[in-house]
CSV table of C-alpha atoms in Angstrom, one decimal:
chain,number,residue,atom,x,y,z
W,1,UNK,CA,43.8,-5.3,213.1
W,2,UNK,CA,46.2,-6.4,210.9
W,3,UNK,CA,48.2,-8.7,208.8
W,4,UNK,CA,51.6,-8.8,210.7
W,5,UNK,CA,55.1,-10.3,209.3
W,6,UNK,CA,58.3,-11.1,211.3
W,7,UNK,CA,61.4,-10.6,209.8
W,8,UNK,CA,62.6,-13.4,207.5
W,9,UNK,CA,65.3,-15.3,209.4
W,10,UNK,CA,63.7,-18.8,209.6
W,11,UNK,CA,66.9,-21.1,206.9
W,12,UNK,CA,65.1,-23.3,204.8
W,13,UNK,CA,65.1,-25.0,200.9
W,14,UNK,CA,68.0,-22.9,200.3
W,15,UNK,CA,66.1,-19.5,201.7
W,16,UNK,CA,64.8,-18.0,204.4
W,17,UNK,CA,61.1,-17.5,206.0
W,18,UNK,CA,59.4,-14.9,207.2
W,19,UNK,CA,56.1,-15.9,209.2
W,20,UNK,CA,52.5,-14.2,207.6
W,21,UNK,CA,49.8,-14.4,210.2
W,22,UNK,CA,46.4,-12.2,210.3
W,23,UNK,CA,45.3,-11.4,214.1
W,24,UNK,CA,41.8,-11.4,213.3
W,25,UNK,CA,40.4,-14.2,211.3
W,26,UNK,CA,41.4,-16.8,208.4
W,27,UNK,CA,40.0,-15.3,206.1
W,28,UNK,CA,41.9,-11.9,206.0
W,29,UNK,CA,45.2,-14.3,205.7
W,30,UNK,CA,43.9,-16.1,203.1
W,31,UNK,CA,42.4,-13.1,200.7
W,32,UNK,CA,46.5,-11.5,201.5
W,33,UNK,CA,48.2,-14.0,201.2
W,34,UNK,CA,46.0,-14.0,197.8
W,35,UNK,CA,47.6,-10.9,196.5
W,36,UNK,CA,51.1,-11.4,197.2
W,37,UNK,CA,50.4,-14.3,195.8
W,38,UNK,CA,51.6,-16.6,197.9
W,39,UNK,CA,50.3,-20.3,197.4
W,40,UNK,CA,48.1,-21.9,199.1
W,41,UNK,CA,49.9,-24.8,200.3
W,42,UNK,CA,52.3,-21.7,202.7
W,43,UNK,CA,49.6,-22.0,204.9
W,44,UNK,CA,50.4,-24.0,208.0
W,45,UNK,CA,48.2,-23.8,209.9
W,46,UNK,CA,47.9,-20.7,211.8
W,47,UNK,CA,50.6,-18.7,209.9
W,48,UNK,CA,51.1,-18.3,205.9
W,49,UNK,CA,55.2,-19.8,206.1
W,50,UNK,CA,56.6,-16.4,203.6
W,51,UNK,CA,60.0,-16.7,201.3
W,52,UNK,CA,62.8,-14.0,201.9
W,53,UNK,CA,62.4,-12.9,197.8
W,54,UNK,CA,58.2,-11.9,199.7
W,55,UNK,CA,59.2,-9.7,201.4
W,56,UNK,CA,59.5,-6.6,200.5
W,57,UNK,CA,56.4,-7.2,198.8
W,58,UNK,CA,54.4,-8.3,201.3
W,59,UNK,CA,54.9,-4.8,203.4
W,60,UNK,CA,54.3,-3.6,200.1
W,61,UNK,CA,50.8,-4.3,200.5
W,62,UNK,CA,50.3,-4.0,204.9
W,63,UNK,CA,52.0,-6.6,206.1
W,64,UNK,CA,53.0,-5.2,209.6
W,65,UNK,CA,56.2,-5.7,209.5
W,66,UNK,CA,56.4,-6.6,213.8
W,67,UNK,CA,59.0,-9.5,215.8
W,68,UNK,CA,58.7,-13.2,215.4
W,69,UNK,CA,57.8,-12.8,219.2
W,70,UNK,CA,54.9,-10.7,219.3
W,71,UNK,CA,53.3,-12.5,216.1
W,72,UNK,CA,53.4,-15.1,218.4
W,73,UNK,CA,52.1,-12.6,221.2
W,74,UNK,CA,49.7,-11.6,218.4
W,75,UNK,CA,48.8,-15.0,218.2
W,76,UNK,CA,47.6,-16.3,220.7
W,77,UNK,CA,46.2,-12.7,222.6
W,78,UNK,CA,43.2,-13.7,219.3
W,79,UNK,CA,42.8,-17.1,219.9
W,80,UNK,CA,44.3,-18.3,216.5
W,81,UNK,CA,47.8,-19.6,217.7
W,82,UNK,CA,47.4,-23.4,217.0
W,83,UNK,CA,50.0,-24.6,219.5
W,84,UNK,CA,52.9,-27.7,219.4
W,85,UNK,CA,51.0,-30.0,221.2
W,86,UNK,CA,47.3,-29.2,218.9
W,87,UNK,CA,48.3,-29.2,214.9
W,88,UNK,CA,48.7,-33.2,214.4
W,89,UNK,CA,45.3,-33.3,215.6
W,90,UNK,CA,43.7,-30.0,214.1
W,91,UNK,CA,45.3,-30.8,210.5
W,92,UNK,CA,42.3,-33.0,209.2
W,93,UNK,CA,40.1,-30.8,210.4
W,94,UNK,CA,41.4,-27.8,207.8
W,95,UNK,CA,42.2,-30.6,205.9
W,96,UNK,CA,38.0,-30.6,206.0
W,97,UNK,CA,37.5,-27.0,205.3
W,98,UNK,CA,39.6,-26.6,203.1
W,99,UNK,CA,38.1,-29.3,200.9
W,100,UNK,CA,34.2,-28.1,201.5
W,101,UNK,CA,34.9,-24.9,200.4
W,102,UNK,CA,36.8,-25.5,197.5
W,103,UNK,CA,34.7,-27.9,196.8
W,104,UNK,CA,31.0,-24.5,197.4
W,105,UNK,CA,33.5,-21.8,195.0
W,106,UNK,CA,34.5,-24.9,192.3
W,107,UNK,CA,29.8,-24.4,191.3
W,108,UNK,CA,30.8,-20.5,190.0
W,109,UNK,CA,33.4,-21.7,188.0
W,110,UNK,CA,31.7,-24.4,186.8
W,111,UNK,CA,29.1,-22.2,186.0
W,112,UNK,CA,27.0,-24.1,187.8
W,113,UNK,CA,23.3,-22.3,188.0
W,114,UNK,CA,24.4,-20.0,185.6
W,115,UNK,CA,21.6,-21.5,183.0
W,116,UNK,CA,18.2,-20.6,185.4
W,117,UNK,CA,15.9,-18.3,184.6
W,118,UNK,CA,15.0,-15.0,185.2
W,119,UNK,CA,11.2,-16.0,187.5
W,120,UNK,CA,12.7,-19.2,188.8
W,121,UNK,CA,16.5,-18.5,189.4
W,122,UNK,CA,16.7,-17.4,192.9
W,123,UNK,CA,14.4,-21.5,194.1
W,124,UNK,CA,16.9,-22.8,191.4
W,125,UNK,CA,19.7,-21.7,192.6
W,126,UNK,CA,18.8,-22.9,195.9
W,127,UNK,CA,18.2,-26.5,194.7
W,128,UNK,CA,20.9,-26.3,193.0
W,129,UNK,CA,23.6,-25.1,195.9
W,130,UNK,CA,22.7,-28.0,197.6
W,131,UNK,CA,22.3,-31.4,195.4
W,132,UNK,CA,26.1,-29.3,195.1
W,133,UNK,CA,26.8,-29.0,198.6
W,134,UNK,CA,25.7,-32.9,198.8
W,135,UNK,CA,27.3,-34.5,195.7
W,136,UNK,CA,30.9,-32.6,197.1
W,137,UNK,CA,30.3,-34.1,200.7
W,138,UNK,CA,29.9,-37.7,199.2
W,139,UNK,CA,33.3,-37.1,196.8
W,140,UNK,CA,34.6,-36.9,200.8
W,141,UNK,CA,33.3,-39.7,201.7
W,142,UNK,CA,34.4,-41.5,199.3
W,143,UNK,CA,38.4,-40.0,199.5
W,144,UNK,CA,37.8,-40.9,202.4
W,145,UNK,CA,36.9,-45.0,202.4
W,146,UNK,CA,38.4,-47.4,204.9
W,147,UNK,CA,41.1,-49.0,202.7
W,148,UNK,CA,42.7,-45.4,200.6
W,149,UNK,CA,45.9,-45.3,202.7
W,150,UNK,CA,47.3,-42.7,199.4
W,151,UNK,CA,44.7,-42.9,196.9
W,152,UNK,CA,43.0,-40.3,200.0
W,153,UNK,CA,42.3,-37.1,201.0
W,154,UNK,CA,45.3,-36.1,201.6
W,155,UNK,CA,46.2,-36.9,198.0
W,156,UNK,CA,43.2,-35.0,196.6
W,157,UNK,CA,44.2,-31.9,198.9
W,158,UNK,CA,47.7,-32.0,197.4
W,159,UNK,CA,46.5,-32.4,194.1
W,160,UNK,CA,44.1,-28.9,194.5
W,161,UNK,CA,47.3,-27.5,195.9
W,162,UNK,CA,49.7,-28.3,193.5
W,163,UNK,CA,47.1,-26.4,190.9
W,164,UNK,CA,46.8,-23.6,192.7
W,165,UNK,CA,51.0,-23.2,192.9
W,166,UNK,CA,50.9,-24.0,189.4
W,167,UNK,CA,47.9,-20.3,189.0
W,168,UNK,CA,50.0,-19.5,191.8
W,169,UNK,CA,53.0,-19.4,188.8
W,170,UNK,CA,50.9,-17.4,185.6
W,171,UNK,CA,48.8,-20.7,184.6
W,172,UNK,CA,45.1,-20.0,184.5
W,173,UNK,CA,43.1,-23.6,185.4
W,174,UNK,CA,40.7,-24.4,183.6
W,175,UNK,CA,37.6,-25.4,185.3
W,176,UNK,CA,38.2,-28.7,183.9
W,177,UNK,CA,41.2,-29.3,185.2
W,178,UNK,CA,39.7,-28.6,188.9
W,179,UNK,CA,36.3,-30.8,188.4
W,180,UNK,CA,38.4,-33.6,187.0
W,181,UNK,CA,41.1,-33.8,189.2
W,182,UNK,CA,37.9,-34.6,192.8
W,183,UNK,CA,36.4,-36.5,190.3
W,184,UNK,CA,40.6,-39.0,189.0
W,185,UNK,CA,40.8,-41.3,191.9
W,186,UNK,CA,37.0,-40.7,193.3
W,187,UNK,CA,36.4,-44.5,192.8
W,188,UNK,CA,39.4,-46.9,193.9
W,189,UNK,CA,39.7,-50.3,194.2
W,190,UNK,CA,43.2,-50.4,192.4
W,191,UNK,CA,42.7,-51.8,189.5
W,192,UNK,CA,42.9,-51.1,185.8
W,193,UNK,CA,39.0,-49.4,185.3
W,194,UNK,CA,39.1,-47.4,188.0
W,195,UNK,CA,40.1,-44.1,185.6
W,196,UNK,CA,37.3,-45.0,183.9
W,197,UNK,CA,35.0,-46.1,185.9
W,198,UNK,CA,36.0,-42.6,188.0
W,199,UNK,CA,35.3,-40.7,184.5
W,200,UNK,CA,31.9,-42.6,184.6
W,201,UNK,CA,31.4,-41.2,188.1
W,202,UNK,CA,31.4,-38.5,186.5
W,203,UNK,CA,30.2,-37.8,184.1
W,204,UNK,CA,26.9,-39.1,185.2
W,205,UNK,CA,26.6,-37.1,188.5
W,206,UNK,CA,27.7,-33.9,186.9
W,207,UNK,CA,25.1,-34.3,183.8
W,208,UNK,CA,23.4,-33.7,187.0
W,209,UNK,CA,23.6,-30.1,186.4
W,210,UNK,CA,23.5,-27.0,184.2
W,211,UNK,CA,26.8,-27.1,182.8
W,212,UNK,CA,27.5,-28.0,179.3
W,213,UNK,CA,27.9,-31.0,177.6
W,214,UNK,CA,31.7,-30.2,175.7
W,215,UNK,CA,32.3,-29.6,179.6
W,216,UNK,CA,30.6,-32.2,181.3
W,217,UNK,CA,32.7,-34.4,178.5
W,218,UNK,CA,36.3,-33.2,178.4
W,219,UNK,CA,35.8,-34.2,182.6
W,220,UNK,CA,35.8,-37.7,182.0
W,221,UNK,CA,39.0,-36.9,179.2
W,222,UNK,CA,40.8,-35.4,181.0
W,223,UNK,CA,40.3,-38.2,184.2
W,224,UNK,CA,40.3,-41.1,181.6
W,225,UNK,CA,43.4,-39.8,180.5
W,226,UNK,CA,44.7,-40.0,184.9
W,227,UNK,CA,45.7,-43.5,184.0
W,228,UNK,CA,49.5,-44.4,184.0
W,229,UNK,CA,49.6,-46.6,181.5
W,230,UNK,CA,48.1,-43.5,179.0
W,231,UNK,CA,50.0,-43.5,176.6
W,232,UNK,CA,50.0,-38.8,176.0
W,233,UNK,CA,52.9,-38.2,173.5
W,234,UNK,CA,50.8,-34.4,173.6
W,235,UNK,CA,48.7,-33.2,176.1
W,236,UNK,CA,46.0,-30.0,176.3
W,237,UNK,CA,48.0,-27.2,178.5
W,238,UNK,CA,44.6,-27.7,180.6
W,239,UNK,CA,44.8,-31.1,181.9
W,240,UNK,CA,49.0,-30.9,182.2
W,241,UNK,CA,48.5,-29.3,184.6
W,242,UNK,CA,46.3,-31.5,186.5
W,243,UNK,CA,48.3,-34.1,185.0
W,244,UNK,CA,52.1,-32.0,186.5
W,245,UNK,CA,49.4,-31.8,189.7
W,246,UNK,CA,48.5,-35.4,190.2
W,247,UNK,CA,52.3,-36.0,190.5
W,248,UNK,CA,53.7,-33.5,192.1
W,249,UNK,CA,53.7,-35.9,195.2
W,250,UNK,CA,57.6,-37.0,193.0
W,251,UNK,CA,58.7,-33.8,193.5
W,252,UNK,CA,57.7,-33.6,198.0
W,253,UNK,CA,60.4,-32.6,200.5
W,254,UNK,CA,62.4,-36.3,201.9
W,255,UNK,CA,59.8,-36.3,204.5
W,256,UNK,CA,56.6,-36.2,202.7
W,257,UNK,CA,58.1,-38.8,199.9
W,258,UNK,CA,58.6,-41.1,202.4
W,259,UNK,CA,54.9,-41.2,203.6
W,260,UNK,CA,54.2,-41.3,200.3
W,261,UNK,CA,56.4,-44.8,199.8
W,262,UNK,CA,55.2,-45.8,203.1
W,263,UNK,CA,51.4,-45.8,202.5
W,264,UNK,CA,51.9,-46.9,198.1
W,265,UNK,CA,53.2,-50.4,199.8
W,266,UNK,CA,49.7,-49.9,202.9
W,267,UNK,CA,47.8,-50.0,199.5
W,268,UNK,CA,49.5,-52.7,198.1
W,269,UNK,CA,50.5,-55.1,200.9
W,270,UNK,CA,48.7,-57.7,198.9
W,271,UNK,CA,51.1,-58.3,196.7
W,272,UNK,CA,54.4,-59.9,197.9
W,273,UNK,CA,57.7,-58.1,198.5
W,274,UNK,CA,59.5,-58.9,196.0
W,275,UNK,CA,56.6,-58.8,192.7
W,276,UNK,CA,56.4,-54.6,194.7
W,277,UNK,CA,59.5,-54.4,194.4
W,278,UNK,CA,60.6,-54.8,191.3
W,279,UNK,CA,57.3,-53.2,189.8
W,280,UNK,CA,57.2,-49.9,191.3
W,281,UNK,CA,61.3,-49.7,190.4
W,282,UNK,CA,59.9,-50.9,186.9
W,283,UNK,CA,57.5,-47.8,186.6
W,284,UNK,CA,59.7,-45.3,188.8
W,285,UNK,CA,62.0,-45.9,185.7
W,286,UNK,CA,59.4,-45.9,182.9
W,287,UNK,CA,58.7,-41.8,184.4
W,288,UNK,CA,62.9,-40.9,184.2
W,289,UNK,CA,62.5,-42.2,181.6
W,290,UNK,CA,61.1,-39.2,179.5
W,291,UNK,CA,63.0,-36.1,178.8
W,292,UNK,CA,61.6,-34.3,181.2
W,293,UNK,CA,58.8,-35.6,184.0
W,294,UNK,CA,56.5,-32.7,184.0
W,295,UNK,CA,54.5,-31.0,181.0
W,296,UNK,CA,54.4,-28.1,182.0
W,297,UNK,CA,58.0,-25.5,182.8
W,298,UNK,CA,55.6,-24.1,186.1
W,299,UNK,CA,56.0,-27.1,187.4
W,300,UNK,CA,59.2,-28.2,185.7
W,301,UNK,CA,60.6,-25.1,187.7
W,302,UNK,CA,58.7,-26.4,191.2
W,303,UNK,CA,59.5,-30.0,190.8
W,304,UNK,CA,61.1,-31.5,188.3
W,305,UNK,CA,64.6,-32.4,190.1
W,306,UNK,CA,63.6,-32.6,193.4
W,307,UNK,CA,61.8,-35.1,191.4
W,308,UNK,CA,64.3,-37.3,189.9
W,309,UNK,CA,66.3,-37.3,193.2
W,310,UNK,CA,63.9,-38.4,194.7
W,311,UNK,CA,62.3,-42.0,192.0
W,312,UNK,CA,66.2,-42.1,192.2
W,313,UNK,CA,67.1,-43.1,195.4
W,314,UNK,CA,63.3,-44.7,196.2
W,315,UNK,CA,65.2,-47.3,192.9
W,316,UNK,CA,67.8,-47.5,194.2
W,317,UNK,CA,66.0,-48.8,198.0
W,318,UNK,CA,64.0,-50.7,196.4
W,319,UNK,CA,66.7,-53.0,194.5
W,320,UNK,CA,67.9,-53.0,198.3
W,321,UNK,CA,66.1,-55.0,200.9
W,322,UNK,CA,67.9,-54.0,203.5
W,323,UNK,CA,67.7,-49.8,202.8
W,324,UNK,CA,65.8,-47.8,205.9
W,325,UNK,CA,63.0,-46.5,204.4
W,326,UNK,CA,61.4,-44.7,206.6
W,327,UNK,CA,60.8,-41.1,207.4
W,328,UNK,CA,64.0,-38.9,207.4
W,329,UNK,CA,64.0,-35.1,209.3
W,330,UNK,CA,60.2,-33.4,210.3
W,331,UNK,CA,59.6,-30.8,207.7
W,332,UNK,CA,61.5,-27.5,207.9
W,333,UNK,CA,59.1,-24.1,208.1
W,334,UNK,CA,56.8,-24.3,211.3
W,335,UNK,CA,56.6,-21.3,213.7
W,336,UNK,CA,58.6,-22.3,216.9
W,337,UNK,CA,57.1,-22.2,220.3
W,338,UNK,CA,58.6,-19.5,221.6
W,339,UNK,CA,59.7,-18.0,218.8
């Protein structure tokens, strides 16, 4: 039973990549990756994509160097390998598992159950845990409402993964930012009151737990601040993490960004084409007009340059109705079947 790593041979995004795997279970792999650290976004169903710059550190921490074929064979033998033909079907399953686990872990980070009395603590903790689990299920249900195209479960996952990326870069992500991430589009009807309604929902739902009133109010304030029209010349650093994570999609790879723009258009299918193009371009130009799209240095390092390139390319496409808007090349980094 071991953590295995193959040589950094796979080119993508201007560097070479290794594959980091466990031949026992995924929990062991996630725990090891967090020690390196590698952001959870680097996990691709059965392995982590590890940049060449972290190869020696992973080996020093105990990862066993093996050949690329050995990585694949050990995964297959352990039953952890996800075949290429199964990957599309497996992604939503893994996404739901990730979200469920993250919501459960958030209870402890936020302080749910800490105020239980010594005599009734166990019973209170069990009741709160059950209530917390049910609330998480309700929220995931909201993120999967059939009318959503972009503001769906995938967006929630993206925001949480982006907050994790910021944490790996040394940022301290507050429980308020994580809670607000879960609720920030929990109400989504495409109206100007979505953020306010989501904040009301969060405050009411979280008031049922033994959280401090100050934390609950902060979560509500953070959610309102995610409204696109919110004027926020300066913000609390904890809120800045949430705002940057919410816009991290701007800095996505080209294929993912193209899927995002397609999903946004689908959510506004009721808007005539000419109005949509004009309105969308105006919004994007507003972001580009700022000295920086992102508020934290870590986010700017991660996403700023690619975000500006994506927005400029989309604005050009919006100005030309005949410009192709379909997907580009597939994402790099996946482990070859025959590796």
